[in-house]
């Protein structure tokens, strides 16, 4: 139902290229981590999920011996890398290819288990299917087609604009609905930089900023995520651009102070449809007037959402303090949502109808008019399906009957992965201030001190050389194991890892918020490490263990509470237990970046072949087969499946999926350059003749 008329595809190329690049990153990241996480020797083998969710596929391919599970998953990743790289090169950007890579990533997402339960994975799937159905071209493969158009099709962009609107609106609303004190008091950023899953290299510096700047940042986040989100679906392009640029600004700041894999780059890419559709006949003065109206709209909402107040200093009563507080309550927010969600859907549907009518009146050929009507139908249905989670924001809001009957009549869940979103609903790592030690202990603007208490799991082990055939069983010299990305030693600076997402380190952050009883994969990791499984030990920054030179004979896990060290400032001195650094500035990189204290034992000492551990893993379905390396992986594979297994093992030995993507991209670009050169040569020859 895609494009059925010649047009200039240039406005669409950046978005199609960006989305396919994000898919490439996602496939590469999955491929790199698969052996450690979900393979037969990994922490959470995917065989059980594969058999349960895709029984027919499992029976056809796996049980009949056509291919083994690990080779099948790795081949899916490799094919996904190749296809998404070809699409990213611009050589071929057909809608069928987007359906293919979306379906492939959905399969990988399902097999990934608990390590792939993040919202950006679902968002990538939802955007992939919407792009395939509504935005990508279908008439031709567009092998370097450079034909100019007589008009631009704006129908498909509305589904992606609405997806971006839903993402940002729900992300902002859930923060108010949660009634988290840090969001209500606008102090969330005073905890966020130290408590996010994987801090980056600039988080320590951002953590030292003045509390008033941080609270202004929280207020700006609310404005950008809630009222500015409505600008994204405005039919007027000049107003949409204001909302889009604000979203881009927010995402750039998050990229600078966070490690959120490809999510922020992906969100920026979803702003591109909001930039499209600018009319050429609008004067510069009119554009400035419309942009001023959009800014005035945001100013109006800011005035009603926040209040600037003044108070007296708790020590010096003659000194006044200015502060900022949120005045938008949960009930007011719910009322606003109930009044605007259906109206927002109606605005988008009317805009779709308006663009379709203009397109139909402009097209002289009947089959192109029918194509426009078909695309209007598909895009309208996609918008209605995408809007479904918005009606669950409040308990009293119901989806219109006409929408509900339409969605029930058409089985859409197989090709539209509609989902709700809501990042950072509640701020974690908030310490409890039970008693202020002295009169100087107070937070800025008379709020409670921003005491950070980031829970962090530290794994310790008793390590012996592998050459030691009879290690001392009484050895109790525990040594902390180093992880590649998550916080550990107090002197280890946070590292930049995005757009890659180390799923294991991320899950360790979530596990620290609860009990190991709710995280059986962590017990599986410890058990695998005792078995000396190299693919699992590769998750650690322990070369001796990963290479087999040393081994663990005992492991345990302790829970610590972390916080960043602080510069010597008035508000930092008021935080109980804060470690103040003397003679350091905001631009310095101190030797000690963290401070920590032991909270409790998280997992008691475990030894190899512990019967209680094995019984627990059997009960949770994680008692997998013996750990195998790459060399002997194909030994027990059926004869019919050995060629696929040998190929997958050979590629795995390279361990360079980025090289594969770069090679494919280079070949595609070389082909485009050659075809363009030939085309220009033919045109010059025709002119000479």
Coordinates of C-alpha atoms in Angstrom, one line a residue, residues 202-530:
X202 CA 30.4 13.4 32.5
X203 CA 27.9 12.4 35.2
X204 CA 30.2 13.3 38.1
X205 CA 30.5 16.9 36.8
X206 CA 26.8 17.2 36.2
X207 CA 26.1 16.0 39.7
X208 CA 28.1 18.9 41.1
X209 CA 25.9 21.6 39.4
X210 CA 24.0 24.1 41.5
X211 CA 20.7 22.7 42.8
X212 CA 18.7 25.6 41.2
X213 CA 20.1 24.7 37.8
X214 CA 19.2 21.1 38.3
X215 CA 15.7 21.9 39.3
X216 CA 15.3 24.2 36.3
X217 CA 16.4 21.2 34.3
X218 CA 13.6 19.1 35.8
X219 CA 11.1 21.8 35.1
X220 CA 12.3 22.1 31.5
X221 CA 12.0 18.3 31.2
X222 CA 8.3 18.5 32.2
X223 CA 7.6 21.3 29.7
X224 CA 9.4 19.5 26.9
X225 CA 7.7 16.1 27.6
X226 CA 4.2 17.3 28.2
X227 CA 3.0 20.5 26.6
X228 CA 5.7 20.6 23.9
X229 CA 4.7 17.0 22.9
X230 CA 1.4 18.4 21.6
X231 CA 3.3 20.6 19.2
X232 CA 4.7 17.5 17.5
X233 CA 1.2 16.7 16.0
X234 CA 0.3 20.3 15.0
X235 CA -0.7 20.5 11.3
X236 CA 1.4 23.6 11.0
X237 CA 5.1 22.7 10.3
X238 CA 6.5 25.9 11.8
X239 CA 4.9 25.0 15.1
X240 CA 5.9 21.3 14.9
X241 CA 9.5 22.3 14.4
X242 CA 9.6 24.2 17.7
X243 CA 8.5 21.0 19.5
X244 CA 10.9 18.9 17.6
X245 CA 13.9 21.1 18.3
X246 CA 13.0 21.0 22.0
X247 CA 12.9 17.2 21.9
X248 CA 16.3 17.1 20.1
X249 CA 17.8 19.5 22.7
X250 CA 16.6 17.2 25.6
X251 CA 17.9 14.1 23.9
X252 CA 21.3 15.7 23.2
X253 CA 21.6 16.6 26.9
X254 CA 20.7 13.1 27.9
X255 CA 23.3 11.7 25.5
X256 CA 25.9 13.9 27.1
X257 CA 25.0 12.8 30.6
X258 CA 23.8 9.2 30.1
X259 CA 24.5 5.8 28.6
X260 CA 21.1 4.9 27.1
X261 CA 22.3 2.9 24.2
X262 CA 20.6 3.8 20.9
X263 CA 17.4 5.2 22.5
X264 CA 18.3 8.9 22.4
X265 CA 19.6 8.7 18.8
X266 CA 16.4 6.9 17.9
X267 CA 14.2 9.5 19.6
X268 CA 16.1 12.2 17.6
X269 CA 15.4 10.3 14.4
X270 CA 11.7 10.2 15.2
X271 CA 11.8 14.0 15.3
X272 CA 12.6 14.1 11.6
X273 CA 9.0 13.6 10.4
X274 CA 8.0 16.6 12.5
X275 CA 10.5 18.7 10.4
X276 CA 8.9 17.7 7.1
X277 CA 6.0 19.3 5.3
X278 CA 7.1 22.9 5.3
X279 CA 5.2 25.0 2.7
X280 CA 7.3 27.1 0.4
X281 CA 4.7 29.8 0.1
X282 CA 4.9 30.9 3.7
X283 CA 6.9 34.0 4.3
X284 CA 9.7 34.3 6.9
X285 CA 7.6 36.7 8.9
X286 CA 4.7 34.3 9.1
X287 CA 7.0 31.5 10.3
X288 CA 8.4 33.7 13.0
X289 CA 4.9 34.6 14.1
X290 CA 3.9 30.9 14.3
X291 CA 7.0 30.0 16.2
X292 CA 6.4 32.9 18.6
X293 CA 2.8 31.5 19.1
X294 CA 4.3 28.1 19.9
X295 CA 6.7 29.6 22.4
X296 CA 3.9 31.6 24.0
X297 CA 1.9 28.3 24.3
X298 CA 4.8 26.8 26.2
X299 CA 5.1 29.9 28.4
X300 CA 1.5 29.7 29.3
X301 CA 1.8 26.1 30.4
X302 CA 5.0 26.8 32.3
X303 CA 3.2 29.6 34.2
X304 CA 0.5 27.1 35.2
X305 CA 2.8 24.2 36.0
X306 CA 5.4 25.9 38.2
X307 CA 5.6 28.5 40.8
X308 CA 8.6 30.6 41.9
X309 CA 8.7 31.1 45.6
X310 CA 10.9 32.7 48.2
X311 CA 11.7 31.5 51.7
X312 CA 14.0 32.3 54.6
X313 CA 17.4 30.7 55.1
X314 CA 17.3 28.1 57.9
X315 CA 20.4 29.5 59.6
X316 CA 20.5 33.2 58.5
X317 CA 16.9 34.3 58.9
X318 CA 17.6 37.6 57.3
X319 CA 18.7 35.9 54.1
X320 CA 16.0 34.9 51.6
X321 CA 16.1 31.9 49.3
X322 CA 14.4 31.6 45.9
X323 CA 13.0 28.2 44.8
X324 CA 10.9 26.6 42.2
X325 CA 8.1 24.1 42.8
X326 CA 5.7 22.0 40.7
X327 CA 2.0 23.0 41.0
X328 CA 0.5 20.6 38.5
X329 CA -1.1 17.9 40.6
X330 CA -1.9 14.3 39.6
X331 CA -5.6 15.0 39.3
X332 CA -5.1 18.1 37.1
X333 CA -2.7 16.1 34.9
X334 CA -5.3 13.3 34.5
X335 CA -8.0 15.8 33.7
X336 CA -5.9 17.4 31.0
X337 CA -5.1 14.0 29.5
X338 CA -8.7 12.9 29.5
X339 CA -9.7 16.1 27.6
X340 CA -6.9 16.0 25.1
X341 CA -6.1 12.4 24.0
X342 CA -9.1 11.8 21.8
X343 CA -8.9 15.4 20.5
X344 CA -5.2 14.7 19.6
X345 CA -6.1 11.5 17.7
X346 CA -8.9 13.4 15.9
X347 CA -6.5 16.2 14.9
X348 CA -4.1 13.7 13.4
X349 CA -6.8 11.8 11.5
X350 CA -8.2 15.1 10.1
X351 CA -4.7 16.1 9.1
X352 CA -4.4 12.8 7.3
X353 CA -7.7 13.2 5.6
X354 CA -6.8 16.8 4.5
X355 CA -3.4 15.7 3.0
X356 CA -5.1 12.8 1.3
X357 CA -7.8 15.0 -0.3
X358 CA -5.1 17.4 -1.6
X359 CA -3.1 14.5 -3.0
X360 CA -6.1 12.9 -4.7
X361 CA -7.1 16.2 -6.3
X362 CA -3.6 16.8 -7.5
X363 CA -3.2 13.3 -9.1
X364 CA -4.6 12.9 -12.6
X365 CA -4.4 9.1 -12.8
X366 CA -7.2 7.0 -11.2
X367 CA -4.9 4.2 -10.0
X368 CA -2.8 6.8 -8.1
X369 CA -5.9 8.2 -6.5
X370 CA -6.9 4.7 -5.4
X371 CA -3.4 4.2 -4.0
X372 CA -3.7 7.4 -2.0
X373 CA -7.1 6.2 -0.6
X374 CA -5.6 2.8 0.4
X375 CA -2.7 4.5 2.1
X376 CA -5.1 6.8 4.0
X377 CA -6.9 3.8 5.3
X378 CA -3.7 2.0 6.4
X379 CA -2.2 5.1 8.0
X380 CA -5.5 6.0 9.8
X381 CA -5.7 2.4 11.2
X382 CA -2.1 2.6 12.4
X383 CA -2.7 5.9 14.2
X384 CA -5.7 4.4 16.0
X385 CA -3.8 1.3 17.0
X386 CA -0.8 3.4 18.1
X387 CA -3.1 5.5 20.3
X388 CA -4.5 2.5 22.2
X389 CA -2.1 2.7 25.2
X390 CA -2.9 6.4 25.7
X391 CA -6.3 5.4 26.9
X392 CA -4.8 3.4 29.8
X393 CA -3.0 6.4 31.3
X394 CA -6.0 7.1 33.6
X395 CA -8.5 4.6 35.0
X396 CA -11.6 6.6 34.0
X397 CA -10.6 7.1 30.3
X398 CA -12.1 4.8 27.7
X399 CA -11.3 4.3 24.1
X400 CA -14.1 5.4 21.7
X401 CA -16.4 2.6 20.7
X402 CA -15.6 3.1 17.0
X403 CA -11.9 2.7 17.6
X404 CA -12.4 -0.4 19.8
X405 CA -14.7 -2.1 17.3
X406 CA -12.3 -1.4 14.5
X407 CA -9.3 -2.9 16.3
X408 CA -11.3 -5.9 17.3
X409 CA -12.4 -6.5 13.7
X410 CA -8.8 -6.5 12.3
X411 CA -6.1 -8.8 13.8
X412 CA -3.4 -6.1 14.0
X413 CA -1.2 -7.3 16.8
X414 CA 1.0 -9.4 14.5
X415 CA 2.2 -6.4 12.5
X416 CA 1.6 -3.4 14.8
X417 CA 3.6 -3.6 18.1
X418 CA 1.7 -0.8 19.9
X419 CA 2.9 -0.2 23.5
X420 CA 2.9 2.3 26.3
X421 CA 6.0 4.1 27.5
X422 CA 7.1 5.8 30.6
X423 CA 10.7 6.2 31.6
X424 CA 11.9 7.1 35.1
X425 CA 8.5 6.9 36.7
X426 CA 10.1 6.9 40.1
X427 CA 13.6 8.0 41.0
X428 CA 15.7 5.2 42.6
X429 CA 18.7 5.5 44.9
X430 CA 17.0 8.1 47.2
X431 CA 18.5 7.9 50.6
X432 CA 16.4 8.3 53.8
X433 CA 17.4 11.2 56.0
X434 CA 16.2 10.1 59.5
X435 CA 18.0 12.7 61.6
X436 CA 20.1 15.6 60.6
X437 CA 23.4 15.4 62.5
X438 CA 23.8 19.2 62.9
X439 CA 22.2 22.5 62.2
X440 CA 24.2 22.9 59.0
X441 CA 22.6 19.7 57.4
X442 CA 19.9 20.9 55.2
X443 CA 19.0 20.8 51.5
X444 CA 19.0 23.7 49.2
X445 CA 15.9 26.0 49.4
X446 CA 14.8 24.3 52.6
X447 CA 14.2 20.9 51.0
X448 CA 15.5 17.7 52.6
X449 CA 19.2 17.0 51.8
X450 CA 19.6 15.1 48.5
X451 CA 21.1 12.0 50.1
X452 CA 22.1 9.5 47.3
X453 CA 22.0 5.8 48.2
X454 CA 22.6 3.9 44.9
X455 CA 22.4 0.2 45.5
X456 CA 25.1 -1.8 43.8
X457 CA 25.9 -5.5 43.7
X458 CA 29.6 -6.4 44.2
X459 CA 30.5 -9.9 43.3
X460 CA 33.5 -11.4 45.2
X461 CA 35.3 -14.7 44.6
X462 CA 38.0 -16.9 46.0
X463 CA 40.3 -17.3 43.0
X464 CA 43.1 -19.9 42.6
X465 CA 45.4 -20.8 39.7
X466 CA 44.1 -23.4 37.3
X467 CA 47.4 -25.3 37.6
X468 CA 46.6 -25.8 41.3
X469 CA 45.1 -29.3 41.3
X470 CA 44.4 -29.3 45.1
X471 CA 43.5 -25.7 46.2
X472 CA 43.2 -24.9 49.9
X473 CA 39.5 -25.3 50.7
X474 CA 40.1 -23.1 53.7
X475 CA 41.1 -20.2 51.6
X476 CA 38.9 -17.2 52.5
X477 CA 40.7 -14.5 50.6
X478 CA 37.8 -12.8 48.9
X479 CA 38.6 -10.6 45.9
X480 CA 36.2 -8.2 44.2
X481 CA 35.5 -9.1 40.5
X482 CA 35.7 -6.3 38.1
X483 CA 32.9 -5.7 35.7
X484 CA 33.4 -4.0 32.3
X485 CA 30.9 -1.2 32.6
X486 CA 29.0 -0.9 35.9
X487 CA 30.4 0.9 39.0
X488 CA 32.8 -1.1 41.1
X489 CA 36.0 0.3 42.7
X490 CA 35.6 3.9 44.1
X491 CA 38.5 5.0 41.8
X492 CA 37.0 3.7 38.6
X493 CA 35.6 6.5 36.4
X494 CA 32.3 5.8 34.6
X495 CA 32.8 5.0 30.9
X496 CA 31.0 5.8 27.7
X497 CA 29.4 2.7 26.2
X498 CA 26.3 4.0 24.2
X499 CA 25.0 3.3 21.6
X500 CA 25.9 -0.3 22.6
X501 CA 23.9 -1.6 25.6
X502 CA 25.7 -4.1 27.9
X503 CA 22.5 -5.9 29.0
X504 CA 24.2 -7.9 31.8
X505 CA 25.5 -4.8 33.5
X506 CA 22.1 -3.1 33.1
X507 CA 20.3 -6.1 34.7
X508 CA 22.7 -6.0 37.6
X509 CA 21.4 -2.5 38.4
X510 CA 17.8 -3.8 38.4
X511 CA 18.8 -6.8 40.5
X512 CA 20.3 -4.5 43.2
X513 CA 16.8 -2.9 43.6
X514 CA 15.3 -6.2 44.7
X515 CA 16.2 -9.7 45.8
X516 CA 18.0 -12.5 44.0
X517 CA 14.9 -14.6 44.3
X518 CA 13.4 -12.4 41.6
X519 CA 16.6 -12.6 39.5
X520 CA 17.4 -16.3 39.0
X521 CA 19.6 -15.4 36.1
X522 CA 22.1 -13.9 38.6
X523 CA 22.4 -17.3 40.4
X524 CA 22.9 -18.9 36.9
X525 CA 25.7 -16.4 36.3
X526 CA 27.4 -17.3 39.6
X527 CA 27.0 -21.0 38.9
X528 CA 28.4 -20.7 35.4
X529 CA 31.4 -18.7 36.7
X530 CA 32.2 -21.5 39.1

